[in-house]
């Protein structure tokens, strides 16, 4: 049994050990454990194994951080910045929306009359960024300031800057027909393509104020004027294949600006033609149509097969007529030669005491058959060849139906007897005294 002294001597040790344990637990709670990377632990462990024996190797224990309820805070939802929507004003501008443009002075754009949507009061707002007397209407900077001020008031009232307007089917058909007509005209002559503004003016002149029907047949509201930006955006996106073809057709050519005039009747006819082509199986034009317009121009100038046949028939008829005329000339020449002897003598009357011999010589052995076809044919029809008549002599004179040849006092008269188709025949009258 322990004495009282021993008990008193042991109490401080236990008390100190309890205090040390409490201190250790406090330090363990206060000081978070230092976590070293795994690679560093491996290097340190390998070094300890080399230095110390296997009995001194202590198993490395990974200290896990003890969760501290006081340090961990409950997760709070992230505070997301709410969208700062623009302030919507109660002032609504009156009238239609207008914009200032360079070079057009309009002081009415410097003020805006607005109605209050809550109090129904009328308020007038004035442009104050630039003194009115110092505004230069030819300055792009001043014009942009005025338009920005007006757009700000419209935006605060909730009015959109652009009104979305759908494009009708006939409007898109107008663009397609415009490119087609320009391509056709470019094959005839050179010209310059019009600008976007000129095309827009022609487009608005066709559609503004007109009532168009939709596919069902209902009347649509009258078409308003298309703005420059909306029209240019649509025009640049329409018909890329036809646009490229038109640019190739007018490349390297010059002339006046050409703008086709398009009517609703033309658009209806073009729509019908497209429907007929689609019924035949032709849906759209090929994109691989290189030099297509040149081929079309070449093929359009080829002769029609019917015209070629008519020309062949006419040529054959002319050849037949020419051969017939040549045959008539040959027959006429043969007949004239057969009835005209080379040498002939005619005895005169015995009372005259004189004998005359007629000598007929042929200058050309072969008749000339290369005369004009029509002339020969007409001569053959109008005046058929008649054989030469016999010569009659009477008292020193020789009578011939084609002429009179006289022989007086031993003189010799030479003359040429005309003939129709035969060669020239020379007739001589020689006086012979018996």
Tab-separated table of C-alpha atoms in Angstrom:
chain	number	residue	atom	x	y	z
A	1	UNK	CA	0.000	0.000	0.000
A	2	UNK	CA	1.416	3.290	-1.046
A	3	UNK	CA	2.137	5.902	1.395
A	4	UNK	CA	0.693	9.346	1.287
A	5	UNK	CA	4.032	10.801	0.219
A	6	UNK	CA	4.230	8.488	-2.755
A	7	UNK	CA	0.746	9.443	-3.822
A	8	UNK	CA	1.597	13.122	-3.626
A	9	UNK	CA	4.804	12.558	-5.588
A	10	UNK	CA	3.017	10.854	-8.400
A	11	UNK	CA	0.193	13.377	-8.830
A	12	UNK	CA	2.225	16.116	-10.538
A	13	UNK	CA	3.567	13.637	-13.094
A	14	UNK	CA	0.108	12.518	-14.086
A	15	UNK	CA	-1.080	16.097	-14.128
A	16	UNK	CA	1.790	17.187	-16.324
A	17	UNK	CA	1.260	14.241	-18.631
A	18	UNK	CA	-2.424	15.161	-18.921
A	19	UNK	CA	-1.459	18.729	-19.631
A	20	UNK	CA	1.029	17.579	-22.258
A	21	UNK	CA	-1.614	15.421	-23.899
A	22	UNK	CA	-4.052	18.297	-23.912
A	23	UNK	CA	-1.362	20.541	-25.382
A	24	UNK	CA	-0.587	17.994	-28.072
A	25	UNK	CA	-4.202	17.662	-29.012
A	26	UNK	CA	-4.530	21.441	-29.152
A	27	UNK	CA	-1.462	21.797	-31.336
A	28	UNK	CA	-2.704	18.988	-33.553
A	29	UNK	CA	-5.974	20.807	-33.963
A	30	UNK	CA	-4.429	24.193	-34.522
A	31	UNK	CA	-1.550	23.295	-36.840
A	32	UNK	CA	-2.738	21.667	-40.054
A	33	UNK	CA	-0.577	18.799	-41.271
A	34	UNK	CA	1.856	19.512	-44.044
A	35	UNK	CA	1.168	17.350	-47.073
A	36	UNK	CA	4.209	16.461	-49.096
A	37	UNK	CA	3.973	15.128	-52.613
A	38	UNK	CA	4.231	11.389	-53.093
A	39	UNK	CA	7.442	11.614	-55.086
A	40	UNK	CA	9.167	13.471	-52.212
A	41	UNK	CA	8.036	10.799	-49.714
A	42	UNK	CA	9.459	8.079	-51.905
A	43	UNK	CA	12.831	9.814	-52.216
A	44	UNK	CA	12.966	10.378	-48.436
A	45	UNK	CA	12.004	6.807	-47.698
A	46	UNK	CA	14.657	5.392	-50.016
A	47	UNK	CA	17.316	7.585	-48.326
A	48	UNK	CA	16.240	6.370	-44.848
A	49	UNK	CA	16.417	2.756	-45.963
A	50	UNK	CA	20.012	3.223	-47.072
A	51	UNK	CA	21.097	4.993	-43.861
A	52	UNK	CA	19.137	3.087	-41.227
A	53	UNK	CA	18.621	-0.584	-40.829
A	54	UNK	CA	15.461	-2.408	-41.629
A	55	UNK	CA	14.510	-2.522	-37.933
A	56	UNK	CA	14.439	1.280	-37.668
A	57	UNK	CA	12.164	1.769	-40.688
A	58	UNK	CA	8.866	3.120	-39.484
A	59	UNK	CA	5.842	2.707	-41.555
A	60	UNK	CA	4.889	6.009	-43.040
A	61	UNK	CA	1.376	6.876	-42.181
A	62	UNK	CA	-0.514	9.426	-44.094
A	63	UNK	CA	-2.094	11.920	-41.825
A	64	UNK	CA	-5.563	12.869	-42.902
A	65	UNK	CA	-6.777	16.336	-42.112
A	66	UNK	CA	-9.483	16.223	-39.522
A	67	UNK	CA	-12.581	18.026	-40.583
A	68	UNK	CA	-13.164	21.143	-38.565
A	69	UNK	CA	-16.798	22.029	-38.299
A	70	UNK	CA	-15.983	25.556	-37.288
A	71	UNK	CA	-13.706	26.230	-40.296
A	72	UNK	CA	-15.950	24.697	-42.958
A	73	UNK	CA	-18.609	27.125	-44.016
A	74	UNK	CA	-21.809	26.115	-45.674
A	75	UNK	CA	-21.842	26.666	-49.442
A	76	UNK	CA	-23.619	29.792	-50.461
A	77	UNK	CA	-25.128	30.262	-53.896
A	78	UNK	CA	-22.973	32.349	-56.191
A	79	UNK	CA	-24.251	35.815	-56.552
A	80	UNK	CA	-24.734	36.255	-60.335
A	81	UNK	CA	-24.942	39.729	-61.620
A	82	UNK	CA	-28.427	40.311	-62.853
A	83	UNK	CA	-28.845	41.559	-66.456
A	84	UNK	CA	-28.937	45.271	-66.515
A	85	UNK	CA	-31.811	45.880	-68.884
A	86	UNK	CA	-32.012	49.270	-70.467
A	87	UNK	CA	-34.232	51.803	-68.881
A	88	UNK	CA	-37.582	51.980	-70.634
A	89	UNK	CA	-38.858	55.494	-70.883
A	90	UNK	CA	-42.485	56.502	-70.734
A	91	UNK	CA	-42.001	59.010	-73.555
A	92	UNK	CA	-43.154	57.631	-76.901
A	93	UNK	CA	-42.193	59.674	-80.006
A	94	UNK	CA	-44.924	60.771	-82.371
A	95	UNK	CA	-45.052	60.329	-86.135
A	96	UNK	CA	-43.009	58.159	-88.461
A	97	UNK	CA	-39.370	57.474	-87.872
A	98	UNK	CA	-36.994	59.689	-89.847
A	99	UNK	CA	-33.248	59.883	-90.203
A	100	UNK	CA	-30.955	62.767	-90.988
A	101	UNK	CA	-28.943	62.492	-94.196
A	102	UNK	CA	-25.853	64.291	-95.430
A	103	UNK	CA	-26.552	67.345	-97.549
A	104	UNK	CA	-30.242	67.678	-96.589
A	105	UNK	CA	-30.948	70.375	-94.032
A	106	UNK	CA	-33.996	69.543	-91.935
A	107	UNK	CA	-34.229	71.412	-88.628
A	108	UNK	CA	-37.386	69.527	-87.663
A	109	UNK	CA	-35.143	66.553	-86.865
A	110	UNK	CA	-33.585	68.544	-84.009
A	111	UNK	CA	-36.727	68.229	-81.897
A	112	UNK	CA	-39.014	65.314	-81.061
A	113	UNK	CA	-42.578	65.519	-79.776
A	114	UNK	CA	-43.342	62.674	-77.370
A	115	UNK	CA	-46.416	61.480	-75.484
A	116	UNK	CA	-46.126	60.284	-71.899
A	117	UNK	CA	-47.658	56.840	-71.514
A	118	UNK	CA	-48.536	57.377	-67.803
A	119	UNK	CA	-49.728	60.982	-67.580
A	120	UNK	CA	-50.792	61.523	-71.231
A	121	UNK	CA	-48.828	64.741	-71.256
A	122	UNK	CA	-47.066	66.023	-74.367
A	123	UNK	CA	-43.341	66.637	-74.019
A	124	UNK	CA	-40.971	68.173	-76.541
A	125	UNK	CA	-37.321	67.090	-76.569
A	126	UNK	CA	-34.538	69.104	-78.227
A	127	UNK	CA	-31.123	68.140	-79.531
A	128	UNK	CA	-28.510	69.838	-77.295
A	129	UNK	CA	-25.191	68.124	-78.104
A	130	UNK	CA	-24.301	70.708	-80.772
A	131	UNK	CA	-25.593	74.282	-80.941
A	132	UNK	CA	-28.151	74.508	-83.718
A	133	UNK	CA	-26.410	77.450	-85.348
A	134	UNK	CA	-23.146	75.491	-85.598
A	135	UNK	CA	-24.549	72.313	-87.133
A	136	UNK	CA	-22.990	71.482	-90.492
A	137	UNK	CA	-25.479	69.432	-92.508
A	138	UNK	CA	-22.685	68.339	-94.854
A	139	UNK	CA	-20.637	66.874	-92.004
A	140	UNK	CA	-20.947	63.130	-91.465
A	141	UNK	CA	-19.941	63.547	-87.806
A	142	UNK	CA	-22.768	66.001	-87.082
A	143	UNK	CA	-25.317	63.859	-88.936
A	144	UNK	CA	-24.306	60.759	-86.978
A	145	UNK	CA	-24.697	62.703	-83.707
A	146	UNK	CA	-28.253	63.709	-84.626
A	147	UNK	CA	-29.228	60.183	-85.657
A	148	UNK	CA	-27.686	58.702	-82.503
A	149	UNK	CA	-29.740	61.077	-80.338
A	150	UNK	CA	-32.972	60.201	-82.143
A	151	UNK	CA	-32.240	56.446	-82.059
A	152	UNK	CA	-31.616	56.674	-78.318
A	153	UNK	CA	-35.071	58.144	-77.718
A	154	UNK	CA	-36.709	55.533	-79.939
A	155	UNK	CA	-34.773	52.763	-78.190
A	156	UNK	CA	-35.802	53.916	-74.710
A	157	UNK	CA	-39.424	53.881	-75.854
A	158	UNK	CA	-39.036	50.232	-76.905
A	159	UNK	CA	-39.250	50.895	-80.647
A	160	UNK	CA	-36.915	48.804	-82.758
A	161	UNK	CA	-34.509	50.468	-85.116
A	162	UNK	CA	-35.373	48.077	-87.955
A	163	UNK	CA	-38.740	46.673	-88.817
A	164	UNK	CA	-38.524	43.109	-90.106
A	165	UNK	CA	-40.392	42.776	-93.396
A	166	UNK	CA	-40.518	39.459	-95.203
A	167	UNK	CA	-39.779	39.208	-98.898
A	168	UNK	CA	-42.577	38.054	-101.153
A	169	UNK	CA	-42.232	35.436	-103.879
A	170	UNK	CA	-42.720	37.969	-106.675
A	171	UNK	CA	-40.023	40.186	-105.232
A	172	UNK	CA	-37.517	37.354	-105.399
A	173	UNK	CA	-38.763	36.539	-108.912
A	174	UNK	CA	-38.025	40.149	-109.871
A	175	UNK	CA	-34.351	39.703	-108.960
A	176	UNK	CA	-34.055	36.499	-111.000
A	177	UNK	CA	-35.700	38.063	-114.041
A	178	UNK	CA	-33.410	41.090	-113.742
A	179	UNK	CA	-30.304	38.907	-114.066
A	180	UNK	CA	-31.787	36.891	-116.940
A	181	UNK	CA	-32.690	39.983	-118.980
A	182	UNK	CA	-29.265	41.528	-118.396
A	183	UNK	CA	-27.568	38.327	-119.588
A	184	UNK	CA	-29.661	38.300	-122.784
A	185	UNK	CA	-28.854	41.957	-123.476
A	186	UNK	CA	-25.133	41.406	-122.847
A	187	UNK	CA	-25.025	38.948	-125.765
A	188	UNK	CA	-26.191	41.718	-128.107
A	189	UNK	CA	-24.037	44.652	-127.000
A	190	UNK	CA	-21.706	45.851	-124.280
A	191	UNK	CA	-23.004	47.900	-121.356
A	192	UNK	CA	-22.276	48.807	-117.740
A	193	UNK	CA	-24.140	47.245	-114.843
A	194	UNK	CA	-26.235	49.703	-112.791
A	195	UNK	CA	-25.441	50.425	-109.176
A	196	UNK	CA	-27.400	49.141	-106.208
A	197	UNK	CA	-29.199	52.464	-105.764
A	198	UNK	CA	-30.480	52.511	-109.355
A	199	UNK	CA	-31.664	48.918	-109.073
A	200	UNK	CA	-33.422	49.752	-105.788
A	201	UNK	CA	-35.194	52.716	-107.379
A	202	UNK	CA	-36.484	50.489	-110.190
A	203	UNK	CA	-37.539	47.855	-107.650
A	204	UNK	CA	-39.429	50.345	-105.482
A	205	UNK	CA	-41.075	51.875	-108.556
A	206	UNK	CA	-42.497	48.427	-109.331
A	207	UNK	CA	-43.666	47.312	-105.874
A	208	UNK	CA	-44.280	50.369	-103.651
A	209	UNK	CA	-48.003	50.815	-103.014
A	210	UNK	CA	-49.044	47.649	-104.847
A	211	UNK	CA	-51.198	44.942	-103.286
A	212	UNK	CA	-49.745	41.478	-103.832
A	213	UNK	CA	-51.516	38.203	-103.208
A	214	UNK	CA	-49.913	35.328	-101.376
A	215	UNK	CA	-49.914	31.667	-102.473
A	216	UNK	CA	-53.383	31.093	-101.022
A	217	UNK	CA	-54.801	34.151	-102.783
A	218	UNK	CA	-55.200	36.514	-99.853
A	219	UNK	CA	-54.393	40.183	-100.359
A	220	UNK	CA	-51.275	41.311	-98.564
A	221	UNK	CA	-50.825	44.831	-97.188
A	222	UNK	CA	-49.415	47.404	-99.608
A	223	UNK	CA	-45.680	47.072	-99.967
A	224	UNK	CA	-43.660	49.849	-98.356
A	225	UNK	CA	-40.416	51.228	-99.723
A	226	UNK	CA	-37.356	49.080	-99.163
A	227	UNK	CA	-34.509	50.712	-97.281
A	228	UNK	CA	-30.988	50.847	-98.695
A	229	UNK	CA	-29.369	48.454	-96.217
A	230	UNK	CA	-32.093	45.819	-96.396
A	231	UNK	CA	-32.232	45.940	-100.189
A	232	UNK	CA	-28.454	45.779	-100.637
A	233	UNK	CA	-28.209	42.795	-98.284
A	234	UNK	CA	-30.941	40.909	-100.156
A	235	UNK	CA	-29.677	41.881	-103.608
A	236	UNK	CA	-26.136	40.693	-102.884
A	237	UNK	CA	-27.384	37.290	-101.692
A	238	UNK	CA	-29.772	36.564	-104.560
A	239	UNK	CA	-28.934	34.328	-107.561
A	240	UNK	CA	-25.160	33.776	-107.107
A	241	UNK	CA	-24.910	31.580	-110.240
A	242	UNK	CA	-26.676	34.096	-112.483
A	243	UNK	CA	-24.665	36.952	-110.978
A	244	UNK	CA	-21.357	35.214	-111.774
A	245	UNK	CA	-22.527	34.481	-115.311
A	246	UNK	CA	-23.571	38.092	-115.869
A	247	UNK	CA	-20.206	39.357	-114.641
A	248	UNK	CA	-18.454	37.052	-117.118
A	249	UNK	CA	-20.666	38.280	-119.962
A	250	UNK	CA	-19.973	41.984	-119.393
A	251	UNK	CA	-16.290	41.541	-118.523
A	252	UNK	CA	-14.053	43.572	-120.845
A	253	UNK	CA	-16.980	45.458	-122.417
A	254	UNK	CA	-18.151	49.030	-122.012
A	255	UNK	CA	-21.097	51.165	-122.978
A	256	UNK	CA	-24.078	52.903	-121.454
A	257	UNK	CA	-25.717	51.736	-118.255
A	258	UNK	CA	-28.524	49.275	-118.939
A	259	UNK	CA	-31.499	48.800	-116.615
A	260	UNK	CA	-34.253	46.432	-117.812
A	261	UNK	CA	-37.859	47.431	-117.302
A	262	UNK	CA	-39.751	44.637	-115.543
A	263	UNK	CA	-43.538	44.472	-115.264
A	264	UNK	CA	-45.903	42.127	-113.435
A	265	UNK	CA	-46.990	40.636	-116.767
A	266	UNK	CA	-43.394	39.685	-117.543
A	267	UNK	CA	-43.001	38.103	-114.110
A	268	UNK	CA	-46.154	36.011	-114.589
A	269	UNK	CA	-44.938	34.837	-117.996
A	270	UNK	CA	-41.511	33.981	-116.610
A	271	UNK	CA	-43.086	32.053	-113.729
A	272	UNK	CA	-45.191	30.044	-116.202
A	273	UNK	CA	-42.121	29.267	-118.292
A	274	UNK	CA	-40.246	28.037	-115.215
A	275	UNK	CA	-43.164	25.766	-114.366
A	276	UNK	CA	-43.123	24.284	-117.868
A	277	UNK	CA	-39.385	23.646	-117.654
A	278	UNK	CA	-39.794	21.992	-114.262
A	279	UNK	CA	-42.491	19.745	-115.756
A	280	UNK	CA	-39.978	18.646	-118.405
A	281	UNK	CA	-37.416	17.780	-115.747
A	282	UNK	CA	-35.282	20.933	-115.890
A	283	UNK	CA	-35.157	22.125	-112.293
A	284	UNK	CA	-32.237	24.536	-112.290
A	285	UNK	CA	-29.286	25.531	-114.417
A	286	UNK	CA	-25.976	23.757	-114.034
A	287	UNK	CA	-23.233	25.498	-112.128
A	288	UNK	CA	-20.632	23.945	-114.423
A	289	UNK	CA	-21.805	25.913	-117.466
A	290	UNK	CA	-18.496	27.335	-118.675
A	291	UNK	CA	-18.850	29.534	-121.791
A	292	UNK	CA	-22.541	28.673	-121.868
A	293	UNK	CA	-23.554	32.022	-123.333
A	294	UNK	CA	-21.041	31.702	-126.169
A	295	UNK	CA	-22.440	28.310	-127.038
A	296	UNK	CA	-25.975	29.644	-126.921
A	297	UNK	CA	-25.033	32.494	-129.228
A	298	UNK	CA	-23.369	30.069	-131.628
A	299	UNK	CA	-26.267	27.623	-131.632
A	300	UNK	CA	-28.845	30.367	-132.065
A	301	UNK	CA	-27.198	31.422	-135.353
A	302	UNK	CA	-27.106	27.945	-136.867
A	303	UNK	CA	-29.348	27.535	-139.962
A	304	UNK	CA	-32.700	25.922	-139.479
A	305	UNK	CA	-32.911	22.378	-140.931
A	306	UNK	CA	-36.059	23.328	-142.857
A	307	UNK	CA	-34.317	26.357	-144.354
A	308	UNK	CA	-31.371	24.167	-145.346
A	309	UNK	CA	-33.699	21.717	-147.096
A	310	UNK	CA	-35.400	24.557	-148.961
A	311	UNK	CA	-32.020	25.868	-150.095
A	312	UNK	CA	-31.048	22.408	-151.343
A	313	UNK	CA	-34.308	22.102	-153.304
A	314	UNK	CA	-33.819	25.543	-154.843
A	315	UNK	CA	-30.247	24.663	-155.831
A	316	UNK	CA	-31.389	21.424	-157.456
A	317	UNK	CA	-34.092	23.260	-159.414
A	318	UNK	CA	-31.558	25.782	-160.693
A	319	UNK	CA	-29.237	22.956	-161.766
A	320	UNK	CA	-32.072	21.231	-163.643
A	321	UNK	CA	-33.014	24.449	-165.431
A	322	UNK	CA	-29.400	25.052	-166.383
A	323	UNK	CA	-29.057	21.532	-167.834
A	324	UNK	CA	-32.299	21.907	-169.778
A	325	UNK	CA	-31.098	25.213	-171.203
A	326	UNK	CA	-27.810	23.636	-172.272
A	327	UNK	CA	-29.659	20.770	-173.959
A	328	UNK	CA	-31.874	23.236	-175.843
A	329	UNK	CA	-28.778	25.132	-177.007
A	330	UNK	CA	-27.172	21.932	-178.248
A	331	UNK	CA	-30.291	20.819	-180.130
A	332	UNK	CA	-30.690	24.249	-181.698
A	333	UNK	CA	-27.084	24.252	-182.882
A	334	UNK	CA	-27.418	20.782	-184.398
A	335	UNK	CA	-30.612	21.719	-186.246
A	336	UNK	CA	-29.035	24.863	-187.677
A	337	UNK	CA	-25.970	22.951	-188.844
A	338	UNK	CA	-28.012	20.184	-190.415
A	339	UNK	CA	-29.983	22.647	-192.564
A	340	UNK	CA	-27.027	24.765	-193.657
A	341	UNK	CA	-24.739	22.953	-196.231
A	342	UNK	CA	-21.099	23.850	-196.373
A	343	UNK	CA	-20.951	24.504	-200.197
A	344	UNK	CA	-24.059	25.069	-202.321
A	345	UNK	CA	-24.612	26.405	-205.817
A	346	UNK	CA	-27.903	27.718	-207.153
A	347	UNK	CA	-28.476	27.955	-210.915
A	348	UNK	CA	-29.922	31.209	-212.049
A	349	UNK	CA	-32.660	31.679	-214.501
A	350	UNK	CA	-31.539	30.922	-218.122
A	351	UNK	CA	-33.046	34.187	-219.312
A	352	UNK	CA	-30.652	36.129	-217.198
A	353	UNK	CA	-27.599	34.608	-218.845
A	354	UNK	CA	-25.849	34.811	-215.576
A	355	UNK	CA	-25.260	32.115	-212.992
A	356	UNK	CA	-24.639	32.865	-209.364
A	357	UNK	CA	-23.138	30.457	-206.915
A	358	UNK	CA	-23.691	30.867	-203.226
A	359	UNK	CA	-20.880	29.747	-201.031
A	360	UNK	CA	-21.666	29.200	-197.390
A	361	UNK	CA	-18.784	28.690	-195.087
A	362	UNK	CA	-18.865	27.929	-191.399
A	363	UNK	CA	-16.463	30.024	-189.439
A	364	UNK	CA	-16.512	27.750	-186.411
A	365	UNK	CA	-16.418	24.016	-186.703
A	366	UNK	CA	-17.929	23.532	-183.252
A	367	UNK	CA	-20.850	25.705	-182.012
A	368	UNK	CA	-20.360	27.729	-178.848
A	369	UNK	CA	-22.610	26.307	-176.160
A	370	UNK	CA	-21.497	28.378	-173.184
A	371	UNK	CA	-24.033	31.136	-173.310
A	372	UNK	CA	-26.181	32.262	-170.430
A	373	UNK	CA	-28.772	29.744	-169.359
A	374	UNK	CA	-31.717	32.037	-168.998
A	375	UNK	CA	-30.920	33.998	-172.169
A	376	UNK	CA	-30.582	30.832	-174.240
A	377	UNK	CA	-33.715	29.352	-172.772
A	378	UNK	CA	-35.696	32.532	-173.426
A	379	UNK	CA	-34.391	32.784	-176.967
A	380	UNK	CA	-35.229	29.162	-177.608
A	381	UNK	CA	-38.803	29.674	-176.357
A	382	UNK	CA	-39.449	33.063	-177.923
A	383	UNK	CA	-37.942	32.459	-181.365
A	384	UNK	CA	-37.671	28.833	-182.435
A	385	UNK	CA	-34.971	28.153	-184.932
A	386	UNK	CA	-36.138	27.881	-188.569
A	387	UNK	CA	-34.027	26.354	-191.278
A	388	UNK	CA	-32.588	28.779	-193.837
A	389	UNK	CA	-34.749	29.388	-196.901
A	390	UNK	CA	-33.481	28.747	-200.427
A	391	UNK	CA	-32.079	31.688	-202.324
A	392	UNK	CA	-34.048	32.987	-205.324
A	393	UNK	CA	-32.291	34.932	-208.081
A	394	UNK	CA	-34.039	37.380	-210.397
A	395	UNK	CA	-32.281	39.601	-212.890
A	396	UNK	CA	-29.002	40.020	-211.193
A	397	UNK	CA	-30.473	40.112	-207.722
A	398	UNK	CA	-30.607	37.379	-205.137
A	399	UNK	CA	-33.661	37.405	-202.910
A	400	UNK	CA	-33.553	35.931	-199.491
A	401	UNK	CA	-36.274	36.119	-196.826
A	402	UNK	CA	-33.757	37.553	-194.386
A	403	UNK	CA	-32.445	40.204	-196.748
A	404	UNK	CA	-31.738	41.305	-200.343
A	405	UNK	CA	-28.314	40.812	-201.824
A	406	UNK	CA	-27.584	42.504	-205.178
A	407	UNK	CA	-25.000	41.688	-207.830
A	408	UNK	CA	-24.445	44.497	-210.353
A	409	UNK	CA	-21.750	44.835	-213.016
A	410	UNK	CA	-19.604	41.974	-211.860
A	411	UNK	CA	-19.264	43.249	-208.310
A	412	UNK	CA	-19.400	40.963	-205.358
A	413	UNK	CA	-21.374	41.940	-202.264
A	414	UNK	CA	-20.663	40.095	-199.013
A	415	UNK	CA	-23.027	40.105	-196.062
A	416	UNK	CA	-23.787	38.021	-193.034
A	417	UNK	CA	-27.092	36.335	-192.680
A	418	UNK	CA	-28.368	36.499	-189.074
A	419	UNK	CA	-29.394	33.283	-187.398
A	420	UNK	CA	-31.042	32.481	-184.090
A	421	UNK	CA	-28.954	29.856	-182.393
A	422	UNK	CA	-26.450	28.617	-184.920
A	423	UNK	CA	-23.002	30.020	-185.694
A	424	UNK	CA	-22.487	32.998	-187.958
A	425	UNK	CA	-22.819	31.970	-191.613
A	426	UNK	CA	-21.123	34.001	-194.305
A	427	UNK	CA	-22.881	34.061	-197.654
A	428	UNK	CA	-21.145	35.110	-200.830
A	429	UNK	CA	-22.758	35.807	-204.157
A	430	UNK	CA	-20.381	35.362	-207.071
A	431	UNK	CA	-21.325	36.421	-210.579
A	432	UNK	CA	-20.317	33.925	-213.247
A	433	UNK	CA	-20.548	34.792	-216.917
A	434	UNK	CA	-21.306	31.883	-219.064
